[in-house]
Amino acid sequence: MNADQSLYSLLHTPDGPPAFAEPLHVGRPNQGDREALFARFTQALDRNWLSNDGPLVREFEDRVAAILGVRHCVAMCNATVALEIAIRALGLSGEVIVPAYTFVATAHALQWQEIRPVFCDIRPDTHNLDPDCVERLITPRTTAILGVHVWGRGCDVDRLAEIARRRNLTLLFDAAHAFGCTHHSQPIGGFGKAEVFSFHATKFVHSGEGGAIATNDDELAEKTRFMRNFGFAGYDNVRYLGTNGKMNELSAAMGLTSLDKMDVFSQGNRENYQQYRRVLAGLPGVSVIDYPAAEQHNCQYIVLDIDPDACPLTRDQIVWVLHAHRVLARRYFFPGVHRMEPYRTEDPRAYLSLPVTENVVQRVLVLPNGSAVSAAAIGSIGEIFRWAFAHAKELGARLPASAPPGESFAGTAS
């Protein structure tokens, strides 16, 4: 939508310009110590060893495995490839039960291998798989349950594990959000047959691009190591169907440098999370999701629940206002994977069995976080909310109540 001049004036403070000169992104990369990073780059260049299971990759794997408390970490070029390799190594086929409330790559990793993702509803309190719904979706074609630890809050691992054991299914997890988090005081990473982590640049600990399989299964770890290198098990010896999924030394260097600052980054996230709770307190219809106090969290995601019955503006109207001030808030995981292609065409009525997902995708709003977001910036975001709510009647009359998938909010930020 292109904003006219009157809307532009309405959406800005009386002084005129947006609140922020530079955009605030949800996942702007945290940066570690540059000297340490460049020193590692120099080591790799001096060794003239840039890929193929180099020493920096092995060090990265060892450190990640120690943090997760698992026997094996198999580093990959990204989490999507890591998930695809894990799925193939586990021999999955037929149908796999997966939430529709997740990043589309979770489903794509299955569909890419001609496995049908069967979309399951979520619990409204955790945004994770509802085990009761999982049980109802199991058919003779089901081979696995693929849970997702959304926002880094652990799935109901015990229930899912019990179902998987009883129904003879494989259980694995997409843990892209959950590095450095715990569930029942245990590090997420060792649940199920395998857990897959993302070290994409948007994650609080990252390698620029990267992912990893974490597992305590010795055979699975060995197999996935071969599969990430075209299936080679030695010179001229190809043991498995494989692909090129290797992490390179420069990505590992960035990952190691990020790990050096892991505690600093997570502490900064926690402080920002508490600051957001303070500045948004008391706003009608707006709540910041809780992270259980008994667990360890990376607090990477500042997730708001916008109650349409209590909030004076719709979730999407709030996004229009924030984008006008260059606060690039996002609607995760709108509109739900089941409403994206190719899944929408394959099962256009999937939404009928996903009432909680359908509700959550209309309510969730994620705000910027990370080392690029200061306490002062969060204070300004709180002021934008309060200003918008004070002008809700006029804003509500001028702004569309919703924006469809693919609609840009950029028109209000020009």
Coordinates of N, CA and C in Angstrom, one line a residue, residues 246-386:
K246 N 28.8 -29.5 3.4 CA 29.9 -29.2 4.4 C 29.9 -27.7 4.8
M247 N 30.3 -27.5 6.0 CA 30.6 -26.1 6.5 C 32.0 -25.9 6.1
N248 N 32.3 -24.6 5.7 CA 33.7 -24.3 5.3 C 34.4 -23.6 6.5
E249 N 35.7 -23.5 6.4 CA 36.5 -23.0 7.5 C 36.2 -21.5 7.8
L250 N 35.9 -20.7 6.8 CA 35.6 -19.3 7.1 C 34.3 -19.2 7.9
S251 N 33.3 -20.0 7.6 CA 32.0 -20.0 8.3 C 32.3 -20.5 9.8
A252 N 33.2 -21.5 9.9 CA 33.5 -22.0 11.2 C 34.2 -21.0 12.0
A253 N 35.1 -20.2 11.4 CA 35.8 -19.1 12.1 C 34.8 -18.1 12.6
M254 N 33.8 -17.8 11.9 CA 32.8 -16.9 12.3 C 32.0 -17.5 13.5
G255 N 31.7 -18.8 13.3 CA 30.9 -19.5 14.4 C 31.7 -19.5 15.7
L256 N 33.0 -19.8 15.6 CA 33.8 -19.9 16.8 C 33.9 -18.5 17.5
T257 N 34.0 -17.5 16.7 CA 34.1 -16.1 17.2 C 32.7 -15.7 17.9
S258 N 31.6 -16.2 17.3 CA 30.3 -15.9 17.9 C 30.2 -16.7 19.2
L259 N 30.6 -17.9 19.2 CA 30.6 -18.7 20.4 C 31.3 -18.0 21.6
D260 N 32.4 -17.4 21.2 CA 33.2 -16.7 22.3 C 32.4 -15.7 23.0
K261 N 31.4 -15.1 22.3 CA 30.5 -14.0 22.9 C 29.1 -14.5 23.2
M262 N 28.9 -15.8 23.2 CA 27.6 -16.4 23.4 C 26.9 -15.9 24.7
D263 N 27.6 -15.9 25.8 CA 27.1 -15.4 27.1 C 26.7 -14.0 27.0
V264 N 27.6 -13.2 26.4 CA 27.3 -11.7 26.3 C 26.1 -11.5 25.4
F265 N 25.9 -12.2 24.3 CA 24.8 -12.0 23.4 C 23.5 -12.4 24.1
S266 N 23.5 -13.6 24.8 CA 22.3 -14.0 25.5 C 21.9 -13.1 26.6
Q267 N 22.9 -12.6 27.4 CA 22.6 -11.7 28.5 C 22.0 -10.4 27.9
G268 N 22.5 -9.9 26.8 CA 22.0 -8.7 26.2 C 20.5 -9.0 25.7
N269 N 20.3 -10.1 25.2 CA 18.9 -10.5 24.8 C 18.0 -10.5 26.0
R270 N 18.4 -11.1 27.1 CA 17.6 -11.1 28.3 C 17.3 -9.7 28.8
E271 N 18.3 -8.9 28.8 CA 18.1 -7.5 29.3 C 17.1 -6.8 28.4
N272 N 17.2 -7.0 27.1 CA 16.3 -6.3 26.1 C 14.9 -6.9 26.4
Y273 N 14.8 -8.2 26.6 CA 13.5 -8.8 26.8 C 12.8 -8.2 28.0
Q274 N 13.5 -8.0 29.1 CA 12.9 -7.4 30.3 C 12.6 -5.9 30.1
Q275 N 13.4 -5.2 29.3 CA 13.1 -3.8 29.0 C 11.8 -3.7 28.1
Y276 N 11.7 -4.6 27.2 CA 10.4 -4.6 26.4 C 9.2 -4.8 27.3
R277 N 9.3 -5.8 28.2 CA 8.2 -6.0 29.1 C 7.9 -4.8 29.9
R278 N 8.9 -4.0 30.3 CA 8.6 -2.8 31.1 C 7.9 -1.7 30.2
V279 N 8.4 -1.5 29.0 CA 7.9 -0.4 28.2 C 6.6 -0.7 27.6
L280 N 6.2 -2.0 27.5 CA 4.9 -2.3 26.9 C 3.9 -2.7 27.9
A281 N 4.3 -2.6 29.2 CA 3.4 -3.0 30.3 C 2.1 -2.1 30.3
G282 N 1.0 -2.7 30.5 CA -0.2 -1.9 30.6 C -0.9 -1.6 29.3
L283 N -0.3 -1.9 28.1 CA -1.0 -1.6 26.9 C -2.1 -2.6 26.7
P284 N -3.3 -2.2 26.4 CA -4.4 -3.1 26.2 C -4.3 -4.0 25.1
G285 N -4.4 -5.3 25.3 CA -4.4 -6.3 24.3 C -3.0 -6.7 23.8
V286 N -2.0 -6.2 24.5 CA -0.6 -6.5 24.1 C 0.1 -7.3 25.3
S287 N 0.6 -8.4 25.0 CA 1.4 -9.2 26.0 C 2.6 -9.7 25.4
V288 N 3.7 -9.8 26.1 CA 5.0 -10.4 25.7 C 5.0 -11.8 26.2
I289 N 5.3 -12.7 25.3 CA 5.2 -14.1 25.7 C 6.3 -14.4 26.8
D290 N 5.9 -15.4 27.6 CA 6.8 -15.7 28.8 C 7.8 -16.8 28.4
Y291 N 9.0 -16.7 29.0 CA 10.0 -17.7 28.9 C 10.0 -18.3 30.3
P292 N 9.8 -19.6 30.5 CA 9.7 -20.2 31.9 C 11.0 -19.9 32.7
A293 N 10.8 -19.4 33.9 CA 11.9 -19.0 34.7 C 12.8 -20.1 35.1
A294 N 12.3 -21.3 35.1 CA 13.1 -22.5 35.5 C 14.0 -23.0 34.4
E295 N 13.8 -22.5 33.2 CA 14.7 -22.9 32.1 C 15.6 -21.8 31.6
Q296 N 16.7 -22.3 30.9 CA 17.6 -21.3 30.3 C 17.2 -21.0 28.9
H297 N 17.2 -19.7 28.6 CA 16.7 -19.3 27.3 C 17.7 -18.3 26.6
N298 N 17.7 -18.3 25.3 CA 18.5 -17.3 24.6 C 17.8 -16.0 24.4
C299 N 16.5 -16.0 24.7 CA 15.6 -14.8 24.6 C 15.9 -14.1 23.2
Q300 N 16.1 -14.8 22.2 CA 16.4 -14.2 20.9 C 15.2 -13.5 20.3
Y301 N 14.0 -14.1 20.6 CA 12.8 -13.5 20.0 C 11.9 -12.8 21.0
I302 N 11.6 -11.5 20.6 CA 10.7 -10.7 21.4 C 9.3 -10.9 20.7
V303 N 8.5 -11.8 21.3 CA 7.2 -12.2 20.7 C 6.0 -11.6 21.4
L304 N 5.3 -10.8 20.7 CA 4.0 -10.2 21.2 C 2.8 -11.0 20.8
D305 N 1.9 -11.1 21.7 CA 0.6 -11.7 21.4 C -0.4 -10.5 21.4
I306 N -1.0 -10.2 20.2 CA -1.9 -9.1 20.1 C -3.4 -9.7 20.1
D307 N -4.1 -9.4 21.2 CA -5.4 -9.8 21.4 C -6.4 -8.9 20.6
P308 N -7.0 -9.4 19.5 CA -7.9 -8.6 18.7 C -9.1 -8.1 19.5
D309 N -9.5 -8.8 20.5 CA -10.7 -8.3 21.3 C -10.4 -7.2 22.3
A310 N -9.1 -7.0 22.6 CA -8.7 -6.0 23.6 C -7.9 -4.9 23.0
C311 N -7.2 -5.1 22.0 CA -6.2 -4.1 21.4 C -7.0 -3.1 20.5
P312 N -6.7 -1.8 20.7 CA -7.5 -0.8 19.9 C -7.1 -0.8 18.4
L313 N -5.9 -1.5 18.1 CA -5.5 -1.6 16.7 C -5.3 -3.1 16.3
T314 N -5.5 -3.4 15.1 CA -5.2 -4.8 14.7 C -3.6 -5.0 14.7
R315 N -3.3 -6.3 14.7 CA -1.8 -6.6 14.6 C -1.2 -6.0 13.4
D316 N -1.9 -6.1 12.3 CA -1.3 -5.5 11.0 C -1.2 -4.0 11.0
Q317 N -2.2 -3.4 11.6 CA -2.1 -1.9 11.8 C -1.0 -1.5 12.6
I318 N -0.7 -2.2 13.6 CA 0.5 -1.9 14.5 C 1.8 -2.1 13.6
V319 N 1.8 -3.1 12.7 CA 3.0 -3.3 11.9 C 3.1 -2.1 10.9
W320 N 2.0 -1.6 10.4 CA 2.1 -0.4 9.5 C 2.8 0.7 10.2
V321 N 2.3 1.0 11.5 CA 2.9 2.1 12.2 C 4.4 1.9 12.5
L322 N 4.7 0.7 13.0 CA 6.1 0.4 13.3 C 7.0 0.6 12.1
H323 N 6.6 0.0 10.9 CA 7.4 0.2 9.7 C 7.5 1.6 9.3
A324 N 6.5 2.4 9.5 CA 6.6 3.8 9.2 C 7.7 4.5 10.0
H325 N 8.0 4.0 11.2 CA 9.1 4.5 12.0 C 10.4 3.7 11.8
R326 N 10.4 2.8 10.8 CA 11.6 2.0 10.5 C 11.9 0.9 11.5
V327 N 10.9 0.5 12.3 CA 11.0 -0.6 13.2 C 10.4 -1.8 12.4
L328 N 11.2 -2.7 11.9 CA 10.8 -3.7 10.9 C 10.3 -4.9 11.6
A329 N 9.2 -4.8 12.4 CA 8.6 -5.9 13.1 C 8.1 -6.9 12.0
R330 N 7.9 -8.1 12.5 CA 7.5 -9.2 11.5 C 6.4 -10.1 12.1
R331 N 5.6 -10.6 11.1 CA 4.5 -11.5 11.5 C 4.9 -12.9 11.3
Y332 N 5.5 -13.5 12.4 CA 5.9 -14.9 12.3 C 4.7 -15.8 12.5
F333 N 4.6 -17.0 11.9 CA 5.1 -17.4 10.7 C 3.9 -17.3 9.7
F334 N 3.5 -16.1 9.5 CA 2.3 -15.8 8.7 C 2.6 -16.2 7.2
P335 N 1.6 -16.7 6.6 CA 0.2 -17.1 7.0 C 0.1 -18.5 7.5
G336 N 1.2 -19.2 7.8 CA 1.2 -20.6 8.1 C 1.7 -21.4 6.9
V337 N 2.5 -22.4 7.1 CA 3.1 -23.1 5.9 C 1.9 -23.8 5.1
H338 N 0.9 -24.2 5.7 CA -0.2 -24.8 5.0 C -0.9 -23.9 4.0
R339 N -0.7 -22.6 4.1 CA -1.2 -21.6 3.2 C -0.2 -21.1 2.2
M340 N 0.9 -21.8 2.2 CA 2.0 -21.5 1.2 C 2.1 -22.6 0.1
E341 N 2.6 -22.3 -1.0 CA 2.8 -23.3 -2.0 C 4.1 -24.2 -1.8
P342 N 4.0 -25.5 -2.1 CA 2.9 -26.1 -2.9 C 1.8 -26.7 -2.0
Y343 N 1.9 -26.5 -0.7 CA 1.0 -27.1 0.2 C -0.4 -26.6 0.1
R344 N -0.6 -25.4 -0.1 CA -1.9 -24.8 -0.3 C -2.7 -25.5 -1.4
T345 N -2.1 -25.7 -2.5 CA -2.7 -26.4 -3.7 C -3.0 -27.8 -3.4
E346 N -2.0 -28.5 -2.7 CA -2.2 -29.9 -2.5 C -3.3 -30.2 -1.5
D347 N -3.5 -29.3 -0.5 CA -4.5 -29.6 0.5 C -5.2 -28.2 0.9
P348 N -6.1 -27.7 0.0 CA -6.6 -26.4 0.2 C -7.5 -26.3 1.5
R349 N -7.9 -27.4 2.0 CA -8.8 -27.4 3.2 C -8.0 -27.7 4.5
A350 N -6.7 -27.7 4.5 CA -5.9 -28.0 5.6 C -6.2 -27.1 6.8
Y351 N -6.5 -25.9 6.5 CA -6.8 -24.9 7.6 C -7.9 -25.4 8.5
L352 N -8.8 -26.2 8.0 CA -10.0 -26.6 8.8 C -9.5 -27.4 10.1
S353 N -8.4 -28.1 10.0 CA -7.9 -28.9 11.1 C -6.8 -28.2 11.9
L354 N -6.6 -26.9 11.6 CA -5.6 -26.2 12.3 C -6.1 -24.9 12.9
P355 N -7.1 -25.0 13.8 CA -7.7 -23.8 14.3 C -6.8 -22.9 15.2
V356 N -6.0 -23.6 16.0 CA -5.1 -22.8 16.8 C -4.0 -22.1 16.0
T357 N -3.5 -22.8 15.0 CA -2.5 -22.2 14.1 C -3.1 -21.0 13.4
E358 N -4.3 -21.2 12.9 CA -5.0 -20.1 12.2 C -5.2 -18.9 13.1
N359 N -5.4 -19.1 14.3 CA -5.5 -18.0 15.3 C -4.2 -17.3 15.6
V360 N -3.2 -18.1 15.8 CA -1.9 -17.6 16.3 C -1.2 -16.8 15.2
V361 N -1.4 -17.2 13.9 CA -0.7 -16.5 12.8 C -1.3 -15.1 12.6
Q362 N -2.5 -14.8 13.2 CA -3.1 -13.5 13.1 C -2.8 -12.7 14.3
R363 N -2.1 -13.2 15.3 CA -1.9 -12.5 16.6 C -0.4 -12.2 16.9
V364 N 0.5 -13.0 16.3 CA 1.9 -12.9 16.7 C 2.6 -11.8 16.0
L365 N 3.4 -11.0 16.8 CA 4.2 -10.0 16.2 C 5.6 -10.0 16.9
V366 N 6.7 -10.0 16.1 CA 8.0 -10.2 16.6 C 8.8 -8.9 16.4
L367 N 9.4 -8.4 17.5 CA 10.1 -7.1 17.5 C 11.6 -7.3 17.4
P368 N 12.3 -6.2 17.0 CA 13.8 -6.3 16.9 C 14.5 -6.6 18.2
N369 N 15.5 -7.4 18.1 CA 16.3 -7.7 19.3 C 17.8 -8.0 18.9
G370 N 18.6 -8.1 19.8 CA 20.0 -8.4 19.5 C 20.9 -7.2 19.9
S371 N 22.2 -7.4 19.7 CA 23.2 -6.4 20.2 C 23.0 -5.0 19.4
A372 N 22.3 -5.0 18.3 CA 22.1 -3.8 17.6 C 21.0 -2.9 18.1
V373 N 20.2 -3.5 19.1 CA 19.1 -2.8 19.7 C 19.4 -2.4 21.1
S374 N 19.4 -1.1 21.3 CA 19.7 -0.5 22.6 C 18.5 -0.3 23.5
A375 N 18.8 -0.1 24.8 CA 17.7 0.2 25.7 C 16.9 1.4 25.3
A376 N 17.7 2.4 24.8 CA 17.0 3.7 24.4 C 16.1 3.4 23.2
A377 N 16.6 2.5 22.3 CA 15.7 2.2 21.1 C 14.4 1.5 21.6
I378 N 14.6 0.6 22.5 CA 13.4 -0.1 23.0 C 12.4 0.9 23.7
G379 N 13.0 1.9 24.4 CA 12.2 2.9 25.0 C 11.4 3.7 23.9
S380 N 12.1 4.0 22.8 CA 11.4 4.7 21.7 C 10.3 3.8 21.1
I381 N 10.5 2.5 21.0 CA 9.5 1.7 20.4 C 8.3 1.7 21.3
G382 N 8.5 1.7 22.7 CA 7.4 1.8 23.6 C 6.6 3.1 23.4
E383 N 7.3 4.2 23.1 CA 6.7 5.4 22.9 C 5.8 5.4 21.6
I384 N 6.3 4.7 20.6 CA 5.6 4.6 19.3 C 4.3 3.8 19.6
F385 N 4.3 2.8 20.4 CA 3.1 2.0 20.7 C 2.1 2.9 21.4
R386 N 2.6 3.6 22.4 CA 1.7 4.5 23.2 C 1.1 5.6 22.4

